[in-house]
C-alpha positions as semicolon CSV with decimal commas, in nm:
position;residue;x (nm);y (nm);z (nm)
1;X;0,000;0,000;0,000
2;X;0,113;0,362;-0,079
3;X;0,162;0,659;0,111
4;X;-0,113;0,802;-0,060
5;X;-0,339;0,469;-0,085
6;X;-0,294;0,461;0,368
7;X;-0,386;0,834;0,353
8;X;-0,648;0,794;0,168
9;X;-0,816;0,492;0,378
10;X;-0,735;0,693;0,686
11;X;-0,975;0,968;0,607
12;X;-1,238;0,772;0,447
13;X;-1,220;0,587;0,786
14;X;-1,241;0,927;0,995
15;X;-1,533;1,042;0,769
16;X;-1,731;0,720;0,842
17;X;-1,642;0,741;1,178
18;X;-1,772;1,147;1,165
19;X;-1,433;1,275;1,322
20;X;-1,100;1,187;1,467
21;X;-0,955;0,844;1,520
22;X;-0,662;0,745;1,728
23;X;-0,346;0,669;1,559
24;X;-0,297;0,335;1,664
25;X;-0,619;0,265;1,530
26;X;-0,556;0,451;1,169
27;X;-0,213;0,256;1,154
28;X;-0,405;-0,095;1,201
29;X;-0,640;-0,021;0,937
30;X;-0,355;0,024;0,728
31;X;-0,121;-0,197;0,832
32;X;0,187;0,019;0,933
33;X;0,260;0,162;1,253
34;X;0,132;0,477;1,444
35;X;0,439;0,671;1,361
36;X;0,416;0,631;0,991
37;X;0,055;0,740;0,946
38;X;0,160;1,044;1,156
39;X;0,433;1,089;0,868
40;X;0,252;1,008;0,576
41;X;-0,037;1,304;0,683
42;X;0,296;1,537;0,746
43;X;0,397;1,482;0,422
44;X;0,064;1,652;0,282
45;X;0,096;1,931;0,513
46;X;-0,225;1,862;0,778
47;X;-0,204;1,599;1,076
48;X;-0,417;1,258;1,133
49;X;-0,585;1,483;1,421
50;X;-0,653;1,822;1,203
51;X;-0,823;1,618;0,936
52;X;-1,038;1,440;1,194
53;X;-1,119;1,784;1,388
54;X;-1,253;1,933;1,031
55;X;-1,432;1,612;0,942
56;X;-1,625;1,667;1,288
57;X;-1,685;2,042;1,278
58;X;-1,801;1,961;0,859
59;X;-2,031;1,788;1,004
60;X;-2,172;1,972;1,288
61;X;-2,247;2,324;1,017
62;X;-2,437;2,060;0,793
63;X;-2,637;1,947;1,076
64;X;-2,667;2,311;1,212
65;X;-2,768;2,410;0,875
66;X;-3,055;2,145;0,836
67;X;-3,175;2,307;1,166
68;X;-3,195;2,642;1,099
């Protein structure tokens, strides 16, 4: 699996999940260790956690939005 192949199940995992998932989770889903899901998000500029965070706050101004 690729750098950008583990990225990219990462945050289709976090976006099912609706937000952030711990890293020793992300790097079982992907079969490589904490560390190097932590560097494979560094090398596209935004952490494991930031993506999560947005994922979750996404969410909450759709939901706000469907409200109001």
């Amino acid at each position: 699996m690729t750098s950008r192949q583990r990225v990219l199940t990462c945050c289709r995992a976090m976006e099912a999940a609706g937000g952030p998932l711990p890293l020793k989770d992300l790097g079982a889903l992907v079969s490589c260790s904490a560390r190097q899901v932590q560097r494979d998000f560094d090398a596209i500029g935004v952490s494991p956690l930031a993506y999560g965070r947005a994922v979750r706050t996404d969410a909450a101004r759709a939901s706000l939005r469907l409200r109001f």
